[in-house]
Amino acid sequence: MEVSKSKKTDTIEILNSLTNLRNSSLEEEEFWFEYLESISLLTKSNLSFIVKKDEELTLFQEYDDASIDDISKDSIYNNISSLVQRSSQNTYAYEKSNFQNRHIVAIKIDSIEEKSEFFLCFLIENNNKNEFTNVILRAILCKDVPFAYFNNKNKSKAVEVYQSNDMNDIDEQEENDLTSVVELINYIVSENKFKLSIMKLVDELCTRYNANRVSIGWEFNQYVTPKAISHVEDFLKSSYSSKALEAIYEEAYEQDSEIFYPEDKDSDLITNAHKIYLKDNKLLNLYTFPIRLEDEIIGVISLEFKESELSFSSLETIRLALNLIAPILNNIYTHDQNIFKKSLVKTEKMSKNFFGPQKSLLKLSTILVSILFLWIIFGKLEYKVESVTNLQTDNISYVSAPFDGIVQEVFVDSGDDVEKGKKLLAFDDKEMILKKLEINADLIRYDTEAEKARSQRKLADMQIALAKKEQSEANLKKLNYFLEKAELKSPFDGIIIEGDKEKLLGSPFSKGDILIQIAKPTDLYAKLKVQEEYIDEIKVGQIAELNLLSRPHEYFNVKVEKIIPMANVDDENGNVFTIKVVFLDEVKPWMRPGMSGIAKIKIEQRPVYWILTHKISDFLHMHVWW
């Protein structure tokens, strides 16, 4: 719907026009045109529209002055969903649009259909903060106009937003009150000093509602003290009257509730201070309203009447006015303080936000991150040098073949535990037994020959026979030695670390060939491979923790015993130094030579930040220098 602006330019005139729309008999299409046109004039907007939210968001009505092209309007409509969602929760919301750096504002209007929500949206400039706030407040005052119109026309079942209030009969006084809210806001916004702004506020409220006295208290450090009293320029804060006002403020503040006395005397609210104040000042009615900002009470205002009372519409208007004025007063109060007071207020607010119940998870995370950061900067940890390790032993027996032969029997296999004297394997000795029989026969023959030669007095032949006998005896001794060695036995208690039964059985061996290796596991130690960049940290006698792959859940204490001073080249780690460490704990029966794992040598306590960053620092020192 594109039209030119009408001649209505005065704010009061526009508000009166919107008020008249409440009871208008216009057709629905004409009503929406008049309503959006008046909103556009009131907010100085060149685009205003209504969106409807049920299962999805749709454009319901629109009004513009033809200064915005269709592409820009489509862009605004397509990006309105998040803004509408926020205004649904907070009554209104705004954000910067892509059109000429203007702001788009969304206000949730009073419902005109069941199960649907409606939002008034308009595009405005934000060059002046006070003016921007004032424009939004004006629009909020008019959010109930569609509800009143449709309720009056009986076009739909309106949600009972204002219980016990007949929207079909809005009297002239209420219309004046709604208009006066805007005037009151304009009146307050023009002041920069907090004292003057609240004095104007209480004087205006006192005059507009014919109250006998209006006073306001402001919260500081969770305590509300009187700051201004209508038609009184100054007062003693220590006077009985001031203390009585503090008491009624505290009742409303502590209970976070409005208190109307004597109307609330039979309610669950505590009203002792109000009762005493009413009696002492001979009042007919006493109304106390908390002033809230984002669910926090920042002040309390009271209205005193000796002969009259506030109407329901006046109560609603005062509530609306205080809700709209609260951020303005708080802004003036904050900017009107000296530097010390501003810092104190800001610190108090931050403390409330931090120690309050809101966003507990975020606060807990912040605390934990802060503690972690402080620990990294000031904390210390044991610095450890990590290296790969494997178990070794020097107490290894190599069982070799005592003569050339063939293995006939093997009694053990790799990994077997053996005791001292246990048979390991046996060679084939049949040939040697036959050879022994042959030698024994030769000995008998040589004996006979020697005796025969002696009897014939052939001394030379006797000597030859005796020499051959001695040679055969020597061969017999050698053969007996080999026969004893035909069965190899374990020299001590240990473990077979090399000697495959299948390979040994039936295989021929030459004298000196290694057949079996036996290790003594009680004499195990570990060898560590330490990279050369850490070798300067290692000293003999340092303690380390060792962890083996076979038992990763167990840790063993070892001590550096020897540092081999020459580096070796390792395919994975480059130059490494070999470190010998011995067990301080008891060597476990399941440990075997050749087992590998990780060892961490304890150096000393060092700052956490150094432990985390020293590798980067070393790299930069090594590669970035000139």
XYZ file of C-alpha atoms in Angstrom:
626
model
C 0.000 0.000 0.000
C 1.783 3.166 -1.183
C 0.364 6.600 -0.314
C 1.573 10.044 0.442
C 1.816 11.361 3.989
C -1.223 13.160 5.394
C -1.071 16.558 7.057
C -1.064 15.170 10.615
C 2.310 16.216 11.997
C 1.763 17.163 15.645
C 2.532 14.299 18.056
C -0.533 14.943 20.227
C -2.751 15.087 17.157
C -1.371 11.784 15.893
C -1.882 10.159 19.300
C -5.458 11.443 19.394
C -6.002 9.999 15.933
C -4.691 6.620 17.113
C -6.911 6.831 20.201
C -9.943 7.439 17.988
C -9.091 4.325 15.983
C -9.799 2.220 19.076
C -13.536 2.821 18.735
C -13.525 3.396 14.989
C -16.188 1.918 12.723
C -13.899 1.884 9.690
C -13.647 -1.179 7.510
C -10.698 -3.440 8.319
C -8.631 -2.415 5.273
C -9.181 1.297 6.009
C -8.327 0.737 9.694
C -4.970 -0.850 8.882
C -4.171 1.958 6.447
C -4.989 4.637 9.050
C -3.143 2.763 11.796
C 0.087 2.188 9.822
C -0.029 5.706 8.391
C -0.315 7.193 11.893
C 2.510 4.937 13.151
C 4.707 6.047 10.248
C 4.010 9.727 11.062
C 4.526 9.162 14.789
C 7.879 7.373 14.294
C 8.960 9.343 11.199
C 9.277 6.090 9.291
C 9.036 5.605 5.536
C 8.111 1.932 5.923
C 5.827 0.277 8.476
C 4.193 -3.127 8.300
C 2.475 -5.854 10.316
C 3.742 -9.451 10.329
C 1.739 -12.432 11.537
C 3.303 -15.420 13.256
C 1.508 -18.739 13.596
C 3.087 -21.822 12.045
C 5.212 -19.529 9.893
C 5.946 -15.832 9.546
C 3.932 -13.916 6.935
C 3.520 -10.293 5.885
C 0.047 -9.206 7.040
C -0.183 -5.466 6.157
C 2.240 -2.801 4.963
C 2.498 0.945 4.431
C 5.273 2.943 2.719
C 5.810 6.319 1.087
C 7.153 4.869 -2.214
C 10.744 5.817 -1.328
C 11.854 2.188 -0.912
C 12.188 -0.130 -3.881
C 10.712 -3.635 -3.880
C 14.114 -5.363 -3.703
C 15.042 -3.493 -0.499
C 11.639 -4.243 1.019
C 11.979 -7.948 0.202
C 15.418 -7.965 1.835
C 13.961 -6.415 5.008
C 11.032 -8.858 5.095
C 13.274 -11.894 4.570
C 15.557 -10.977 7.496
C 12.896 -10.112 10.067
C 12.439 -13.559 11.706
C 15.166 -13.315 14.402
C 14.047 -9.792 15.324
C 10.438 -10.949 15.674
C 11.549 -13.835 17.853
C 13.346 -11.459 20.254
C 10.443 -9.025 20.399
C 8.111 -11.939 21.189
C 10.081 -12.472 24.375
C 10.886 -8.832 25.293
C 7.870 -6.886 23.896
C 10.150 -5.019 21.489
C 13.527 -5.405 19.766
C 15.567 -3.590 17.146
C 18.595 -4.129 14.940
C 20.461 -2.407 12.128
C 19.100 -3.065 8.641
C 20.863 -3.125 5.287
C 18.840 -0.170 4.029
C 20.619 3.211 4.325
C 22.046 2.306 7.778
C 18.591 2.576 9.313
C 17.242 0.458 12.170
C 14.297 -1.883 11.931
C 12.131 -2.055 15.087
C 9.656 -4.839 15.951
C 6.982 -4.465 18.668
C 4.676 -7.256 19.752
C 1.116 -5.872 19.580
C -1.788 -7.103 21.668
C -3.248 -10.255 20.175
C -6.186 -9.956 17.785
C -6.461 -13.676 16.930
C -6.184 -16.817 18.981
C -3.044 -18.943 18.454
C -1.399 -16.157 16.429
C 0.998 -13.344 17.260
C 1.182 -9.990 15.495
C 4.137 -7.623 15.333
C 4.322 -3.965 14.359
C 7.548 -3.250 12.461
C 8.935 0.022 11.137
C 12.148 1.474 9.720
C 13.676 4.518 11.469
C 16.929 6.441 11.803
C 19.084 6.243 14.950
C 21.068 9.459 14.863
C 20.036 10.554 18.348
C 19.772 7.994 21.146
C 17.189 9.882 23.202
C 15.044 10.601 20.164
C 15.359 6.968 19.052
C 14.163 5.749 22.484
C 11.359 8.308 22.494
C 10.088 7.084 19.118
C 10.017 3.454 20.302
C 8.134 4.459 23.450
C 5.521 6.294 21.407
C 4.962 3.221 19.261
C 4.695 0.941 22.318
C 1.904 3.167 23.667
C -0.080 2.360 20.544
C 0.416 -1.405 20.450
C -3.060 -2.050 21.923
C -4.984 -0.070 19.254
C -5.669 -3.079 16.934
C -6.839 -5.142 19.910
C -9.272 -2.438 21.004
C -10.536 -1.945 17.429
C -11.221 -5.640 16.782
C -12.636 -6.133 20.233
C -15.023 -3.278 19.618
C -15.969 -4.624 16.199
C -16.299 -8.222 17.517
C -14.292 -9.465 14.548
C -12.333 -12.039 16.634
C -11.936 -13.415 20.149
C -9.406 -11.099 21.723
C -7.045 -12.375 24.384
C -7.938 -10.934 27.796
C -4.803 -8.880 28.229
C -6.320 -6.340 30.548
C -8.410 -8.377 32.976
C -11.449 -6.653 34.510
C -10.932 -3.670 32.174
C -13.697 -3.006 29.631
C -11.893 -2.030 26.436
C -15.183 -0.988 24.843
C -15.517 1.983 27.157
C -12.240 3.898 27.330
C -13.055 7.149 29.031
C -11.617 10.532 28.275
C -9.375 10.454 31.367
C -7.510 7.321 30.126
C -6.927 8.911 26.733
C -5.449 11.933 28.451
C -3.288 9.649 30.627
C -1.864 7.831 27.601
C -1.054 11.124 25.972
C 0.495 12.376 29.197
C 2.947 9.436 29.291
C 4.590 10.670 26.104
C 4.664 14.226 27.424
C 6.132 13.000 30.707
C 8.846 11.044 28.894
C 9.724 14.083 26.759
C 9.825 16.126 29.937
C 12.315 13.749 31.600
C 14.489 13.132 28.519
C 15.294 16.839 28.230
C 17.190 16.795 31.562
C 20.832 15.801 31.983
C 20.955 16.038 35.789
C 19.514 13.155 37.771
C 18.313 15.290 40.681
C 16.376 17.648 38.384
C 14.902 14.788 36.314
C 13.457 12.949 39.340
C 12.183 16.201 40.864
C 10.361 16.915 37.607
C 9.017 13.365 37.594
C 7.537 13.485 41.121
C 6.172 17.029 40.606
C 4.503 16.050 37.321
C 2.988 12.860 38.763
C 1.761 14.786 41.791
C 0.120 17.414 39.584
C -1.351 15.048 36.973
C -2.951 12.677 39.491
C -3.812 15.268 42.168
C -1.703 13.417 44.738
C -0.891 15.009 48.086
C 2.713 13.916 47.805
C 4.873 11.845 45.475
C 8.355 10.662 46.448
C 11.030 8.554 44.800
C 13.830 6.433 46.261
C 16.869 5.064 44.439
C 18.640 1.787 45.043
C 22.322 1.666 45.926
C 24.083 -1.283 47.517
C 20.716 -3.111 47.894
C 19.303 -0.256 49.974
C 16.690 2.255 48.793
C 16.950 5.833 50.097
C 14.692 8.850 49.330
C 16.046 11.079 46.561
C 13.194 13.499 45.751
C 9.830 14.585 47.221
C 7.264 16.541 45.224
C 7.331 20.307 45.716
C 10.206 20.003 48.206
C 13.622 21.199 47.084
C 15.586 19.731 49.969
C 14.985 17.511 53.003
C 16.932 15.901 55.811
C 17.694 12.269 55.045
C 18.036 11.574 58.757
C 14.574 12.944 59.599
C 11.737 10.730 60.846
C 9.787 11.356 57.621
C 12.740 10.180 55.481
C 13.206 7.072 57.620
C 9.477 6.295 57.278
C 9.763 6.580 53.491
C 12.787 4.276 53.541
C 10.693 1.725 55.448
C 7.902 1.629 52.832
C 10.483 1.535 50.030
C 12.183 -1.435 51.673
C 8.889 -3.349 51.961
C 8.290 -3.015 48.216
C 11.963 -3.651 47.357
C 12.442 -6.717 49.543
C 9.181 -8.327 48.374
C 9.714 -7.239 44.753
C 6.085 -6.189 44.532
C 3.759 -3.234 44.243
C 1.992 -2.425 47.522
C -1.342 -0.557 47.555
C -2.522 0.189 51.073
C -5.120 -0.329 52.494
C -6.125 -2.396 49.430
C -3.377 -4.992 50.133
C -3.783 -5.158 53.914
C -5.453 -8.600 53.712
C -2.998 -9.991 51.144
C 0.055 -12.159 51.811
C 2.317 -9.116 51.498
C 4.019 -7.615 54.557
C 2.581 -4.081 54.918
C 3.492 -3.010 58.478
C 5.522 0.004 57.354
C 2.720 1.110 54.989
C 0.158 0.762 57.762
C 2.227 2.920 60.146
C 2.979 5.499 57.439
C -0.697 5.707 56.420
C -1.759 6.243 60.034
C 0.987 8.770 60.890
C 0.294 10.914 57.811
C -3.527 10.511 57.941
C -3.728 9.191 54.392
C -6.621 7.511 52.642
C -4.492 5.591 50.088
C -0.784 4.884 49.644
C 0.563 3.433 46.387
C 4.155 2.115 46.119
C 5.578 1.070 42.721
C 8.977 -0.597 42.157
C 10.891 0.845 39.187
C 12.371 -2.089 37.279
C 15.092 -2.348 34.673
C 15.633 -5.799 33.142
C 13.949 -7.504 36.127
C 16.161 -5.595 38.585
C 14.616 -2.996 40.912
C 16.539 0.255 40.555
C 14.157 2.487 42.491
C 10.784 2.839 44.216
C 8.149 5.562 43.814
C 5.203 6.255 46.125
C 2.009 8.288 45.659
C 0.073 9.545 48.704
C -3.641 10.492 48.689
C -5.628 11.908 51.612
C -9.022 12.166 49.920
C -8.933 10.249 46.631
C -7.591 7.114 44.903
C -6.152 6.048 41.550
C -8.405 4.507 38.914
C -7.527 1.218 37.245
C -6.574 2.993 34.006
C -4.336 5.393 35.971
C -2.575 2.468 37.647
C -1.947 0.870 34.256
C -0.691 4.168 32.850
C 1.699 4.695 35.779
C 3.034 1.149 35.396
C 3.600 1.723 31.678
C 5.193 5.106 32.294
C 7.600 3.726 34.935
C 8.616 0.804 32.696
C 9.401 3.206 29.855
C 11.068 5.846 32.048
C 13.281 3.359 33.959
C 16.072 3.038 31.322
C 16.038 6.812 30.785
C 16.407 7.565 34.510
C 19.082 4.909 34.900
C 21.021 6.378 31.976
C 20.806 9.895 33.436
C 21.795 8.588 36.900
C 24.834 6.763 35.523
C 26.114 9.715 33.487
C 25.508 12.209 36.290
C 27.903 10.536 38.751
C 31.504 11.492 39.391
C 34.245 9.162 38.194
C 34.573 7.442 41.574
C 30.826 6.864 41.899
C 30.553 5.673 38.282
C 33.315 3.151 38.892
C 31.617 2.003 42.087
C 28.233 1.593 40.374
C 29.799 -0.219 37.447
C 31.707 -2.526 39.795
C 28.520 -3.233 41.753
C 26.611 -4.023 38.563
C 29.352 -6.312 37.333
C 29.407 -8.026 40.729
C 25.643 -8.556 40.618
C 25.824 -9.952 37.119
C 28.763 -12.155 37.994
C 27.568 -13.473 41.339
C 23.889 -13.605 40.402
C 22.105 -16.794 39.295
C 21.940 -15.871 35.605
C 24.185 -17.681 33.105
C 25.660 -19.906 35.808
C 27.324 -22.252 33.334
C 29.071 -19.371 31.560
C 30.240 -17.921 34.883
C 31.486 -21.283 36.093
C 33.362 -21.729 32.815
C 34.873 -18.244 33.182
C 36.001 -19.011 36.737
C 37.539 -22.309 35.708
C 39.316 -20.731 32.724
C 40.618 -17.924 34.966
C 41.890 -20.416 37.546
C 43.535 -22.436 34.777
C 45.171 -19.297 33.353
C 46.506 -18.239 36.777
C 47.786 -21.757 37.394
C 49.599 -21.735 34.036
C 51.242 -18.383 34.859
C 52.134 -18.930 38.526
C 51.896 -22.699 39.041
C 54.721 -25.202 38.878
C 54.918 -28.824 37.756
C 57.583 -31.493 37.780
C 59.397 -31.237 34.461
C 60.057 -34.664 32.956
C 62.083 -35.791 29.953
C 60.419 -38.578 28.029
C 62.270 -41.347 26.203
C 61.713 -44.821 24.766
C 63.132 -47.723 26.750
C 63.630 -51.476 26.651
C 64.630 -54.051 29.274
C 67.992 -55.768 29.098
C 70.201 -58.038 31.202
C 73.947 -58.785 31.170
C 73.530 -62.203 32.867
C 72.945 -64.302 29.734
C 74.346 -67.797 29.178
C 75.010 -68.960 25.634
C 74.684 -72.766 25.364
C 76.743 -73.941 22.386
C 77.401 -77.279 20.656
C 80.367 -79.070 22.386
C 81.111 -81.142 19.262
C 79.853 -81.742 15.766
C 76.619 -83.660 15.892
C 72.875 -83.881 15.484
C 70.310 -82.820 18.121
C 68.259 -85.857 19.041
C 65.990 -84.442 21.756
C 64.964 -80.928 22.891
C 63.412 -80.588 26.343
C 62.674 -76.801 26.405
C 61.361 -74.049 24.165
C 61.705 -70.265 23.973
C 60.108 -68.542 26.968
C 60.305 -71.531 29.289
C 61.467 -71.064 32.851
C 64.304 -73.439 33.719
C 66.045 -74.401 36.929
C 69.734 -74.991 37.394
C 70.731 -78.484 36.165
C 67.585 -79.018 34.099
C 68.136 -80.886 30.791
C 67.940 -78.595 27.819
C 68.666 -80.907 24.873
C 70.471 -84.181 23.981
C 72.710 -85.010 21.008
C 72.657 -88.290 19.098
C 75.403 -90.365 20.916
C 75.018 -93.764 19.237
C 78.143 -93.303 17.124
C 80.165 -92.261 20.160
C 78.993 -95.309 22.141
C 80.113 -97.595 19.307
C 83.407 -95.718 19.146
C 83.831 -96.251 22.895
C 83.311 -100.008 22.490
C 85.866 -100.012 19.707
C 88.406 -98.169 21.835
C 87.841 -100.551 24.766
C 88.518 -103.487 22.398
C 91.679 -101.785 21.222
C 92.846 -101.365 24.810
C 92.443 -105.102 25.449
C 94.289 -105.929 22.217
C 97.140 -103.551 22.996
C 97.431 -105.030 26.484
C 97.691 -108.506 25.030
C 100.321 -107.438 22.472
C 102.385 -105.767 25.159
C 102.348 -108.858 27.415
C 103.238 -111.114 24.478
C 106.170 -108.917 23.500
C 107.407 -108.850 27.140
C 107.327 -112.635 27.354
C 109.329 -112.894 24.117
C 111.644 -110.204 25.370
C 110.812 -108.050 22.360
C 111.208 -104.746 24.091
C 110.594 -102.617 21.008
C 107.292 -104.296 20.188
C 106.270 -103.999 23.853
C 106.949 -100.243 23.830
C 104.918 -99.843 20.624
C 101.969 -101.715 22.098
C 102.059 -99.684 25.312
C 102.186 -96.401 23.311
C 99.128 -97.419 21.280
C 97.376 -98.337 24.531
C 98.085 -94.857 25.972
C 96.783 -93.272 22.760
C 93.575 -95.282 22.974
C 93.167 -94.358 26.640
C 93.443 -90.664 25.701
C 90.831 -91.105 22.973
C 88.605 -92.869 25.512
C 88.853 -89.953 27.943
C 87.965 -87.537 25.142
C 85.072 -89.711 24.102
C 83.788 -89.959 27.683
C 83.924 -86.160 27.922
C 81.821 -85.828 24.761
C 79.377 -88.397 26.058
C 78.937 -86.360 29.242
C 78.257 -83.282 27.119
C 75.768 -85.098 24.931
C 73.101 -83.813 27.353
C 73.227 -80.009 27.860
C 71.901 -78.640 31.172
C 70.980 -75.197 32.449
C 73.851 -73.451 34.309
C 71.428 -71.442 36.508
C 67.787 -70.565 37.095
C 66.545 -68.482 34.223
C 64.404 -68.085 31.125
C 64.983 -69.448 27.645
C 65.173 -66.291 25.520
C 66.378 -67.999 22.333
C 66.104 -71.592 21.200
C 63.272 -72.719 18.964
C 62.480 -76.375 19.641
C 61.250 -77.066 16.113
C 64.408 -75.643 14.516
C 66.774 -77.443 16.879
C 65.256 -80.918 16.727
C 67.125 -83.130 14.211
C 69.363 -80.320 12.976
C 73.149 -80.886 12.521
C 75.475 -78.478 14.327
C 79.164 -77.793 14.321
C 81.239 -77.342 17.422
C 80.751 -73.875 18.899
C 77.372 -73.123 17.266
C 74.980 -71.243 19.634
C 71.992 -73.431 20.373
C 70.175 -71.838 23.315
C 70.331 -68.527 25.234
C 69.332 -68.386 28.896
C 68.781 -65.089 30.740
C 68.631 -64.459 34.475
C 65.532 -62.150 34.910
C 66.414 -60.962 38.395
C 69.296 -58.880 37.002
C 67.201 -56.797 34.586
C 67.883 -53.125 33.888
C 66.584 -50.662 31.299
C 68.260 -48.686 28.565
C 66.780 -45.320 27.605
C 67.255 -43.452 24.333
C 67.265 -39.728 25.125
C 67.235 -37.157 22.315
C 70.283 -34.942 22.278
C 68.359 -31.693 22.986
C 67.516 -33.021 26.466
C 70.798 -34.716 27.395
C 72.071 -31.633 29.251
C 69.149 -32.056 31.698
C 70.081 -35.647 32.616
C 72.286 -36.367 35.633
C 73.399 -39.609 37.270
C 71.192 -40.374 40.274
C 67.997 -38.796 38.889
C 64.763 -40.719 39.433
C 62.487 -41.748 36.554
C 59.171 -43.511 36.115
C 59.016 -46.456 33.748
C 55.902 -47.813 32.070
C 55.928 -50.968 29.926
C 53.622 -51.680 27.017
C 52.689 -55.069 28.440
C 51.416 -53.508 31.709
C 50.491 -49.877 30.890
C 48.613 -49.446 34.180
C 51.718 -50.156 36.315
C 54.575 -47.727 36.966
C 58.072 -48.518 38.300
C 60.686 -46.252 39.847
C 64.166 -46.442 38.331
C 67.397 -44.505 38.867
C 69.897 -43.215 36.325
C 73.093 -45.229 36.824
C 75.170 -44.490 33.765
C 75.163 -42.073 30.821
C 76.945 -43.292 27.681
C 78.775 -40.127 26.507
C 78.604 -40.847 22.773
C 75.506 -40.334 20.648
C 74.084 -42.941 18.323
C 71.999 -42.316 15.233
C 68.379 -43.460 15.520
C 66.200 -43.695 12.409
C 63.195 -42.102 14.145
C 64.694 -39.668 16.672
C 67.995 -38.652 15.098
C 70.935 -38.427 17.485
C 70.212 -40.165 20.798
C 72.208 -40.872 23.948
C 71.911 -44.200 25.756
C 71.106 -44.030 29.460
C 71.309 -47.056 31.771
C 68.784 -47.122 34.625
C 68.341 -49.672 37.390
C 65.153 -50.657 39.181
C 64.476 -49.238 42.622
C 61.343 -51.352 42.895
C 61.371 -55.136 42.907
C 61.710 -56.697 39.475
C 58.474 -58.506 38.685
C 58.492 -62.190 37.649
C 56.638 -61.395 34.426
C 59.316 -58.987 33.180
C 61.373 -60.219 30.261
C 64.448 -58.861 28.449
C 63.472 -56.968 25.310
C 60.228 -55.536 26.694
C 59.709 -51.928 25.593
C 57.925 -48.919 27.026
C 58.189 -45.262 27.989
C 60.326 -43.705 30.709
C 59.982 -40.165 32.111
C 63.032 -38.797 33.915
C 62.156 -36.322 36.690
C 64.260 -33.177 36.329
C 62.905 -30.496 38.733
C 59.925 -28.220 39.459
C 59.481 -25.703 36.627
C 56.766 -23.067 35.767
C 53.819 -24.523 33.866
C 54.041 -21.861 31.129
C 57.718 -22.782 30.551
C 56.864 -26.487 30.236
C 54.143 -25.659 27.673
C 56.211 -23.229 25.605
C 59.901 -24.227 25.885
C 59.826 -26.356 22.722
C 58.533 -23.412 20.675
C 61.064 -21.120 22.343
C 63.922 -23.530 21.599
C 62.801 -23.827 17.980
C 62.734 -20.042 17.549
C 66.140 -19.655 19.192
C 67.521 -22.340 16.917
C 66.051 -21.178 13.625
C 65.243 -17.470 13.997
C 68.495 -15.703 14.714
C 71.080 -13.693 12.871
